[in-house]
Coordinates of C-alpha atoms and ligand atoms in Angstrom, one line a residue:
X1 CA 0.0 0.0 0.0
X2 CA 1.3 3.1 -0.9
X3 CA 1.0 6.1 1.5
X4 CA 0.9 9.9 1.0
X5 CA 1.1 13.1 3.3
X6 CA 0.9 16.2 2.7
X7 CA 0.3 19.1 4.7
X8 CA -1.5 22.7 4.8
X9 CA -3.2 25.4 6.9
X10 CA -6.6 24.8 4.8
X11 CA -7.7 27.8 5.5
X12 CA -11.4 28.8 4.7
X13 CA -11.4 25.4 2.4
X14 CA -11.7 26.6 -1.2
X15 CA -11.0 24.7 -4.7
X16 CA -7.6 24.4 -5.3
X17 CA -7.6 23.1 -1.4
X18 CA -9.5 20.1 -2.7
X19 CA -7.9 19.6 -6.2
X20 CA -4.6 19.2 -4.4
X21 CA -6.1 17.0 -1.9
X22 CA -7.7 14.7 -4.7
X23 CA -4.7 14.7 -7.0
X24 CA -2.5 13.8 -3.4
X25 CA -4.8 10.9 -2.9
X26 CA -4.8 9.5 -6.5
X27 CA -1.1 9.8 -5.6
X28 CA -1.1 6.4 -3.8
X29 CA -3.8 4.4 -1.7
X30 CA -4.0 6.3 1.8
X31 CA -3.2 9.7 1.9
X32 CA -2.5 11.1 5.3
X33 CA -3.2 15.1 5.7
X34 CA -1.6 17.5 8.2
X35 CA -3.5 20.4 9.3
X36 CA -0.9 23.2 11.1
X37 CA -1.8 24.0 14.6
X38 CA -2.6 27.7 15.4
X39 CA 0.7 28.3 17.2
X40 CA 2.4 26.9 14.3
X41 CA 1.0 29.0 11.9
X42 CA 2.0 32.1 13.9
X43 CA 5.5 31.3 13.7
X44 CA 5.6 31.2 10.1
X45 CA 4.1 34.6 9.6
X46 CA 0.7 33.4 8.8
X47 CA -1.1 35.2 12.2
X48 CA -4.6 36.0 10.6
X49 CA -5.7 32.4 9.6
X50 CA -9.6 32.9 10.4
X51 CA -11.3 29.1 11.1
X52 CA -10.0 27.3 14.2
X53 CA -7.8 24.3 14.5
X54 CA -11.0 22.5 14.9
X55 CA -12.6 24.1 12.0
X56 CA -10.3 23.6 9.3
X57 CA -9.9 20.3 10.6
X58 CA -13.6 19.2 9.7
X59 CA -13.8 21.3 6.7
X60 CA -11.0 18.9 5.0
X61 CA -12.4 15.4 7.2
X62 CA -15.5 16.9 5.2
X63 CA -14.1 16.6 1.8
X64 CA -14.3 13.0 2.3
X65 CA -10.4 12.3 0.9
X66 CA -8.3 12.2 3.8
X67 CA -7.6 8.6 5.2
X68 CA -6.5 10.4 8.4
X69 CA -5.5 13.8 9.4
X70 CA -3.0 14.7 11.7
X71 CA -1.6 17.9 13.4
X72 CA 1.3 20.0 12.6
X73 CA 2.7 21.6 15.7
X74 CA 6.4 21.9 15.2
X75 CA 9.6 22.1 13.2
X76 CA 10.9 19.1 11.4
X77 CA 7.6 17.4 12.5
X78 CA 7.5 16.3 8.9
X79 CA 10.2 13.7 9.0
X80 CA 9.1 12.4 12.4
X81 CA 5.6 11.9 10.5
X82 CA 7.6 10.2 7.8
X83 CA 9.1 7.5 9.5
X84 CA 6.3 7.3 11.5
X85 CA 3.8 6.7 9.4
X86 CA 5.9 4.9 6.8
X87 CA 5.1 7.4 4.3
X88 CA 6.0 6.4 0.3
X89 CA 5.5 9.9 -1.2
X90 CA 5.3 13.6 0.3
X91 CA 3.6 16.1 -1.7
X92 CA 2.2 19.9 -1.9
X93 CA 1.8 22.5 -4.0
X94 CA 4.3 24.0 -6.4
X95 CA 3.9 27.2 -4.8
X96 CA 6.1 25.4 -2.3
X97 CA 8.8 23.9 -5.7
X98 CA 12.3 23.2 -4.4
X99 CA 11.3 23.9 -0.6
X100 CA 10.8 20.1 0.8
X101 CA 13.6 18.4 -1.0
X102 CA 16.0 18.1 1.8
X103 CA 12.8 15.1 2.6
X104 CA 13.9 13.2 -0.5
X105 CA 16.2 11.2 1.7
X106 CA 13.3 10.4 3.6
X107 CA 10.6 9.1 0.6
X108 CA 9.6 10.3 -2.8
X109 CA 8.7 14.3 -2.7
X110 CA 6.1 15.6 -5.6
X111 CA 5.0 18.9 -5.9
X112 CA 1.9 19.3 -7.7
X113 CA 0.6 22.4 -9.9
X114 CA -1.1 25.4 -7.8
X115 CA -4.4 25.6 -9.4
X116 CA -4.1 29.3 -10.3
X117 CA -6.7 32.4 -9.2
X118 CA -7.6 31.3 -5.5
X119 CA -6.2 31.4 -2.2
X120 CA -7.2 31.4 1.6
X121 CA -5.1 34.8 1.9
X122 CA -7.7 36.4 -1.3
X123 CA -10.3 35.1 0.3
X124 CA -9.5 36.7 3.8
X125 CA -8.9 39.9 2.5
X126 CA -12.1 40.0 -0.4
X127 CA -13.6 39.4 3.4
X128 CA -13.2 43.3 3.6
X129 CA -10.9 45.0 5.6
X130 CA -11.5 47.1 8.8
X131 CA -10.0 50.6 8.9
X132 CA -8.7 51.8 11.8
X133 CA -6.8 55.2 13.1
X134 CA -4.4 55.9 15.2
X135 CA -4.7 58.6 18.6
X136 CA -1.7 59.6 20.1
X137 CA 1.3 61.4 21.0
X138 CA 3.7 59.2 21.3
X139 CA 6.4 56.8 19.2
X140 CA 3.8 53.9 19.8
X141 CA 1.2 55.1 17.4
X142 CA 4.0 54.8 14.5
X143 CA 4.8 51.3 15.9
X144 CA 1.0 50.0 15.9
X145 CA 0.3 51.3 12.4
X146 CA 3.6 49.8 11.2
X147 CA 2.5 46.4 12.8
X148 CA -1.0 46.6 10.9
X149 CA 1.1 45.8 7.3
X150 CA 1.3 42.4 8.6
X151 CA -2.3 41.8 9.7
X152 CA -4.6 40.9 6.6
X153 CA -8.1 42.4 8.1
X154 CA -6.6 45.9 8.7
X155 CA -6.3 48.8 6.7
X156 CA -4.2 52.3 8.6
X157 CA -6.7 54.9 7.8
X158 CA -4.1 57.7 9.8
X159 CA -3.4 59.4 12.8
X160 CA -4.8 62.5 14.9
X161 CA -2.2 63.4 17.1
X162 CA -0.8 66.7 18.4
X163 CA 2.9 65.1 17.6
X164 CA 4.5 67.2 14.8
X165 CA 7.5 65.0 14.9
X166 CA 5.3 61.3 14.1
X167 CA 5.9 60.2 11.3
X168 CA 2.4 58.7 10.3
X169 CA 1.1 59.1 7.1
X170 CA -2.7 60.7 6.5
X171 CA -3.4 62.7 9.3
X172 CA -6.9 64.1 10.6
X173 CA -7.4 67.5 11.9
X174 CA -9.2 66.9 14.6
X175 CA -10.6 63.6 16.7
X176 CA -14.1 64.1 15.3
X177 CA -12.7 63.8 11.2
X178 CA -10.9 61.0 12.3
X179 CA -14.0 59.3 14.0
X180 CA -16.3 59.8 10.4
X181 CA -13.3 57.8 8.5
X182 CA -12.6 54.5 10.2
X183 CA -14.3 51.9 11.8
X184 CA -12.1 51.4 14.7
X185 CA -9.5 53.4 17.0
X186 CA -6.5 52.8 19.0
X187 CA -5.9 54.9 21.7
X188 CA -3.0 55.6 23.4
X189 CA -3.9 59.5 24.5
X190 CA -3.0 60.4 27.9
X191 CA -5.4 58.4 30.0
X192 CA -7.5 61.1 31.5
X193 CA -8.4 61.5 27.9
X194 CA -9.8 57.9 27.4
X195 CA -12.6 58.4 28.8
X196 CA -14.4 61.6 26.8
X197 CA -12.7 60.0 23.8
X198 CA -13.5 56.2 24.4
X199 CA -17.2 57.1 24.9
X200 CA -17.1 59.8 21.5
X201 CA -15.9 56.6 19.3
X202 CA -18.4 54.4 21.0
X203 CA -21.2 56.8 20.4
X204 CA -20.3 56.7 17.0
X205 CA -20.4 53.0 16.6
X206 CA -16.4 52.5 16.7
X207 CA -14.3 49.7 18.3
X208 CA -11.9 50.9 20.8
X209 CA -8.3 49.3 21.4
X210 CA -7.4 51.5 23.8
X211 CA -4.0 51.4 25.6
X212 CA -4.3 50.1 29.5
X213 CA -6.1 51.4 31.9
X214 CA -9.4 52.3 29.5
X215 CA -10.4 54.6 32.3
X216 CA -9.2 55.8 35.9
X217 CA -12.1 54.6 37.8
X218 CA -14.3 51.6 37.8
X219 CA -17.6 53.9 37.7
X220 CA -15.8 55.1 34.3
X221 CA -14.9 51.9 33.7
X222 CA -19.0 50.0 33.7
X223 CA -20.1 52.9 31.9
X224 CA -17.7 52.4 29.1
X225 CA -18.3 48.9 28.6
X226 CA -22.4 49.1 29.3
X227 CA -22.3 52.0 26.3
X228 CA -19.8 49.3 24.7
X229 CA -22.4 47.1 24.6
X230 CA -25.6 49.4 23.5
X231 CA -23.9 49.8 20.0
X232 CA -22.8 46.9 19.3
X233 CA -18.9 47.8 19.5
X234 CA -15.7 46.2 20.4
X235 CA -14.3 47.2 23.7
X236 CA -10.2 46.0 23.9
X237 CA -7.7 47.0 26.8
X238 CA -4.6 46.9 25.2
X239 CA -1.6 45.2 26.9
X240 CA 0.6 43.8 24.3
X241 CA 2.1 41.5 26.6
X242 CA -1.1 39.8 27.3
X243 CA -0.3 38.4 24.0
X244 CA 3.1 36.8 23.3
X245 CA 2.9 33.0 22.6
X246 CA 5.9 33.3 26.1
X247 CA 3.7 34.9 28.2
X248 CA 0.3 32.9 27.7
X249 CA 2.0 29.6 27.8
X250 CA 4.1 30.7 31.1
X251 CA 0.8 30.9 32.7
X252 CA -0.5 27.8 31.2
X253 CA 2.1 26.2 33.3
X254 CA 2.3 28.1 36.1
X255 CA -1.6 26.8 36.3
X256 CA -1.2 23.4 35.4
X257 CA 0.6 23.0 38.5
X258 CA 4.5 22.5 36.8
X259 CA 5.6 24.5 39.7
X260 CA 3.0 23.3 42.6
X261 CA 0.8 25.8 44.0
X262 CA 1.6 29.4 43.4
X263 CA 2.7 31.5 46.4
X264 CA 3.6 34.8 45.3
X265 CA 4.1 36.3 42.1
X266 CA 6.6 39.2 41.6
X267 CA 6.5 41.4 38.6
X268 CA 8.3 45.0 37.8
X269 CA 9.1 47.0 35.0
X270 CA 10.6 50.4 34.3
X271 CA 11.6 53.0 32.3
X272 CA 14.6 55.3 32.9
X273 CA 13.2 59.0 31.7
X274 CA 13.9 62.7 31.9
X275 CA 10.9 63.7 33.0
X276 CA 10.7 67.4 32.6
X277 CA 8.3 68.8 35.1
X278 CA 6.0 71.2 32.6
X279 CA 5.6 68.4 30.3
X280 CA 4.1 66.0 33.7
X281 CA 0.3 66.6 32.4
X282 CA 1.6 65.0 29.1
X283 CA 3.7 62.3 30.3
X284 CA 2.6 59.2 31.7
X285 CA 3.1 58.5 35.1
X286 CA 4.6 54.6 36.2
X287 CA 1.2 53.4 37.3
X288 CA -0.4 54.3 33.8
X289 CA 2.2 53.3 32.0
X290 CA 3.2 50.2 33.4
X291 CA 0.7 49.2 36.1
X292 CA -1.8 47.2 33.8
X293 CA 1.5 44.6 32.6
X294 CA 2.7 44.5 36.1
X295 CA -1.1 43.8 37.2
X296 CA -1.6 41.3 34.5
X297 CA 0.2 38.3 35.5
X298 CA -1.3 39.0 39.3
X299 CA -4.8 38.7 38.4
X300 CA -4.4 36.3 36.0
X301 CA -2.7 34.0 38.3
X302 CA -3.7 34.6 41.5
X303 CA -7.4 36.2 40.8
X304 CA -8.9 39.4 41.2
X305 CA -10.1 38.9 45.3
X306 CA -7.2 39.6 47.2
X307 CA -7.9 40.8 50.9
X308 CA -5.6 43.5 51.2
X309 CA -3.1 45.7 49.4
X310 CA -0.9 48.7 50.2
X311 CA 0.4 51.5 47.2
X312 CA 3.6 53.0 48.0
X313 CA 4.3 55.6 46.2
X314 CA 7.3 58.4 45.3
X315 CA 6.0 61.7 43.8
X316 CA 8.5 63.7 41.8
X317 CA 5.7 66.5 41.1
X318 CA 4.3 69.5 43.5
X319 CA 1.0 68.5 42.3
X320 CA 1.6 65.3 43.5
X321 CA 0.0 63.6 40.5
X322 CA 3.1 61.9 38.9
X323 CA 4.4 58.8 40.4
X324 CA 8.5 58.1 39.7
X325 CA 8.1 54.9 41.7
X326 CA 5.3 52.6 43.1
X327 CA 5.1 48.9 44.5
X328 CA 2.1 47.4 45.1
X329 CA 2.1 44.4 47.7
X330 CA -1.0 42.2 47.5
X331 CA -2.6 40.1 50.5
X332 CA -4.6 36.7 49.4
X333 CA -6.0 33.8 51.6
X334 CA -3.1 31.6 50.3
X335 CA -0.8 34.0 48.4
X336 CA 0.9 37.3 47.8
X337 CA 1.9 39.1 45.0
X338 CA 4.3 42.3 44.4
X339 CA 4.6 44.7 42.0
X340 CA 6.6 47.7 41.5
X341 CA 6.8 50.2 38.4
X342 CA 9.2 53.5 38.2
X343 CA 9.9 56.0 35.3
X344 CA 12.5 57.6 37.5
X345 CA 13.9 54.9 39.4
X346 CA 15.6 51.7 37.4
X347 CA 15.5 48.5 38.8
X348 CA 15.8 44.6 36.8
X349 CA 12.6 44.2 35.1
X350 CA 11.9 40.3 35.8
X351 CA 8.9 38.6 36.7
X352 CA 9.1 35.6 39.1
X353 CA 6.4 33.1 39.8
X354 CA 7.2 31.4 42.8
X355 CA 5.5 28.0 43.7
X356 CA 5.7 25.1 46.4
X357 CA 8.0 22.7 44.1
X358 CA 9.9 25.4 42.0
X359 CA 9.6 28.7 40.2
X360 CA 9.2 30.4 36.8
X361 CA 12.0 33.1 35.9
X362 CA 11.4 35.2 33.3
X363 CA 14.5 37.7 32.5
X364 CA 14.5 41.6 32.1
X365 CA 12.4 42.6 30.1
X366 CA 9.9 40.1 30.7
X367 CA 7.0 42.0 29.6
X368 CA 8.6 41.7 25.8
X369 CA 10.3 38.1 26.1
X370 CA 10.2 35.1 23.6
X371 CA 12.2 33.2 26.8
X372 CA 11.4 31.8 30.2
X373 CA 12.9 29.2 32.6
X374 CA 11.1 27.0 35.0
X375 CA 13.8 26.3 37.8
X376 CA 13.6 23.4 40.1
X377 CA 15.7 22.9 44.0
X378 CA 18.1 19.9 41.6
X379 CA 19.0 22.5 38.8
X380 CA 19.4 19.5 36.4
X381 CA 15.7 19.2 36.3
X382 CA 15.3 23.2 35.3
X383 CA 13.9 23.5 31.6
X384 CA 14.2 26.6 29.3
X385 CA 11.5 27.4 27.1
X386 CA 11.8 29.4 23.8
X387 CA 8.6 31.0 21.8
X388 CA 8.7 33.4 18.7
X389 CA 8.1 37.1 19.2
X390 CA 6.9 39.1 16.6
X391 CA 6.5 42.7 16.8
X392 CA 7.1 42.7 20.7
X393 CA 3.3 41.1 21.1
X394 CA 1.3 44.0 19.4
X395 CA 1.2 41.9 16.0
X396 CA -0.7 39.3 17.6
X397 CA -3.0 41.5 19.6
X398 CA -3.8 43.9 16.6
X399 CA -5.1 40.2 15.3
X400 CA -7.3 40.1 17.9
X401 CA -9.0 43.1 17.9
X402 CA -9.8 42.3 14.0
X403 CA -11.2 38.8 15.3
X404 CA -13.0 40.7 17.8
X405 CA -14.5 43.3 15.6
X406 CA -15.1 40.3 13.1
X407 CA -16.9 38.1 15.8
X408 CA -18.2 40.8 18.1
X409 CA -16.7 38.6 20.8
X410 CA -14.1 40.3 23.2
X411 CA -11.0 38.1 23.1
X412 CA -10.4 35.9 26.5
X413 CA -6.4 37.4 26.7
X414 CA -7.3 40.0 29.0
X415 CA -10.8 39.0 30.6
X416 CA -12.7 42.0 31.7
X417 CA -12.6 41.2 34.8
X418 CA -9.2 41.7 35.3
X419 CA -9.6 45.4 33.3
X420 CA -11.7 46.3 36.1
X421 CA -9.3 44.7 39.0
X422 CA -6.5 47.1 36.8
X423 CA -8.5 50.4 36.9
X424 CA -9.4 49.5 40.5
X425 CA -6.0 49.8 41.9
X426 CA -5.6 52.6 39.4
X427 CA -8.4 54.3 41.3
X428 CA -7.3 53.7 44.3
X429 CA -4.1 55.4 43.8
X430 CA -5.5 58.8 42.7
X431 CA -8.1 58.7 46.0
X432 CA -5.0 57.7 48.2
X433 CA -7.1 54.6 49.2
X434 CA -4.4 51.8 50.4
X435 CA -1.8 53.9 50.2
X436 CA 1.6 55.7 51.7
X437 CA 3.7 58.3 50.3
X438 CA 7.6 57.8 50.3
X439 CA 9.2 61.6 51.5
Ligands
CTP501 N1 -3.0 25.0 -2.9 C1 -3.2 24.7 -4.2 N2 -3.8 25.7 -5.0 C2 -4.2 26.8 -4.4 C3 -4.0 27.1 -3.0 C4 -3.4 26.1 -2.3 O1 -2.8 23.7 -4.8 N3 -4.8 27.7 -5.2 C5 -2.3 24.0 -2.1 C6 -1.0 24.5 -1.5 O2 0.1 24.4 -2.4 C7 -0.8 23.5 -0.3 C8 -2.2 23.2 0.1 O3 -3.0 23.6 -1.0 O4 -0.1 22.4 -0.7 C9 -2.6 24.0 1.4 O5 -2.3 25.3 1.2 P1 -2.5 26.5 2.2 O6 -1.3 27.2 2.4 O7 -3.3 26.0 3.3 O8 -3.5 27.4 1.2 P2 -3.4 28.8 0.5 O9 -4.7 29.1 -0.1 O10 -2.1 28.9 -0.3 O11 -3.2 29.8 1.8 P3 -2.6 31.2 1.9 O12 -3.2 32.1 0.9 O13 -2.9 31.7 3.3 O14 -1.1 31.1 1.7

């Protein structure tokens, strides 16, 4: 009996899909097919594949050709499969000529003709694109648009910001003109602007990716998500951490048990700046800027009902409004957490998840890291992790926002929940609730 594979993301299942997958049968007798896994498909620059795993799965089980189907999850999967399966011929599409030979030690490789004028990315984007624009003042804004080039459902629209020096490239007058062009916003205006401007954009109908924290009070907070809801719209905080491949499978462990139960979790991250004191208003302070990533990994691991906290804080302002450093120290039933952020104080930006049988390490800067280690009391048993990166995390989250919009389903990477638990502390530390001044 002679045996086939071939392999494919299968996409929105269209006709050349099929023609391939008959031709590959008629091939042999029992033609194997491997359907990449989500993760894999990321790594290879394909981020905006729109069906599940699960989907395209039973759309080619539906064809009726496949003797079996199998999942691609790695590289150099292909000659595991091989041998594994005992596999006579490998074949795919010529789009792919020249790229699988190195298998010819392996078993007979075949490419076969691309049937020509369709393809899962034509299809995705024919599926119409959603424009978005850009609110800002800082370099971020000219990162996030950049990052849309690589996410098929987007389209930049431009930019309204007050930044002469930003180098965007159609830019709106004023917020409103902005509004009447595009179909969705990110937001990364100071954030005692999100809320007049999250709630102008909703009331228009617009999805809102708005840079963490959406508001600076939980009353601001329901109100934005209840008018979220009235029209229909899309409603994202945006923490691009929230999204690297690292970073969700870290806490897939950590919650799995790999390091027994959780006991504390530490997390800080800052930023070195020269602050200059007229420019404070404009600036944003360490608990803005970094206390929703800090926060993240808290609530996420450890839940949103802790008992007790305490804010220390270091003012560098007369006003007393502008925070160069804060740690936060956290009280639950059966844990602790501690976080500390600074924009005038430097310290190493690491997270550390420590359990009852060992700890995760995740090395400065762990808010942008492709890399963690789970360490262990015998260090021979310690294991190192590696994950791809792409555009620091925003790629992927700019992917879910489209999804979102596409599905009217808020993605579960940051669950509301913890949004609120973010603005919450965020509250807390403008109403001095919880909370000590450093002289
Ligand atoms: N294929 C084909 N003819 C097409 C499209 C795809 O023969 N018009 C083949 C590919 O060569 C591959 C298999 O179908 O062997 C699965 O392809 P996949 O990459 O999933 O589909 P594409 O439509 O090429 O997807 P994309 O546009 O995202 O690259």
């Amino acid at each position: 009996m002679k045996r086939v594979i071939t392999y494919g993301t299968f996409d929105l299942l269209h006709y050349g899909h099929i023609r391939l997958l008959k031709r590959a049968k008629e091939l042999g007798d029992y033609l194997i097919v491997g359907v990449t896994a989500d993760d894999f498909d990321k790594n290879r620059g394909k981020i905006n594949v729109h069906q599940s795993l699960m989907e395209r799965i039973e759309a080619v089980k539906s064809t009726g050709v496949a003797d079996e189907i199998i999942i691609e999850e790695y590289e150099g999967q292909k000659i595991d499969d091989i041998r594994r399966y005992g596999i006579d011929i490998f074949t795919v599409g010529s789009d792919w000529e020249g790229k699988f030979d190195y298998l010819r030690e392996y078993c007979e490789v075949k490419y076969l003709e691309r049937t020509e004028g369709v393809s899962s990315s034509d299809i995705r984007t024919e599926n119409r694109k959603i424009k978005i624009g850009f609110i800002g003042e800082s370099e971020v804004v000219v990162k996030y648009a950049r990052e849309c080039e690589y996410v098929n459902g987007l389209e930049v629209a431009g930019t309204y910001t007050q930044n002469e020096k930003l180098e965007v490239n159609n830019r709106f007058l004023s917020f409103d003109d902005l509004l009447d062009n595009v179909e969705a916003i990110y937001l990364v205006s100071e954030p005692s602007k999100h809320y007049e401007q999250i709630s102008k954009a909703l009331f228009k109908g617009k999805h809102v990716l708005c840079e963490a924290p959406i508001a600076l009070s939980v009353d601001e907070f329901n109100k934005l998500y209840q008018l979220a809801e009235e029209n229909n719209c899309v409603l994202m905080d945006s923490i691009k951490t929230a999204y690297s491949t690292a970073f969700s499978r870290l806490l897939l462990l950590a919650k799995s048990g790999k390091i027994g139960k959780v006991i504390s979790v530490d997390a800080t991250a800052t930023s070195l700046r020269d602050i200059e004191i007229e420019d404070i208003g404009q600036t944003w302070n360490s608990i803005n800027a970094w206390g929703p990533t800090v926060l993240l990994p808290v609530f996420q691991l450890l839940g949103v009902n802790y008992n007790r906290k305490l804010i220390m804080s270091k003012m560098i302002d007369e006003e007393k409004s502008f925070d160069g450093f804060t740690k936060i120290d956290f009280v639950y039933d059966d844990a602790v957490a501690g976080v500390k952020v600074g924009k005038s104080v430097k310290s190493e930006g690491e997270l550390i998840i420590s359990g009852t049988n060992g700890y995760i390490y995740v090395p400065a800067p762990w808010w942008k890291t492709d890399y963690f280690e789970i360490r262990y009391e015998n260090p021979t048993d310690n294991k190192r992790y590696f994950y791809q990166l792409d555009g620091e995390g925003i790629r992927y989250e700019l992917v879910a926002f489209a999804k979102a919009i596409e599905t009217r389903k808020s993605s579960d990477y940051i669950r509301i929940k913890d949004s609120k638990a973010i603005c919450q502390v965020i509250e807390d530390y403008y109403n001095r609730k919880d909370f000590v001044e450093l002289k």
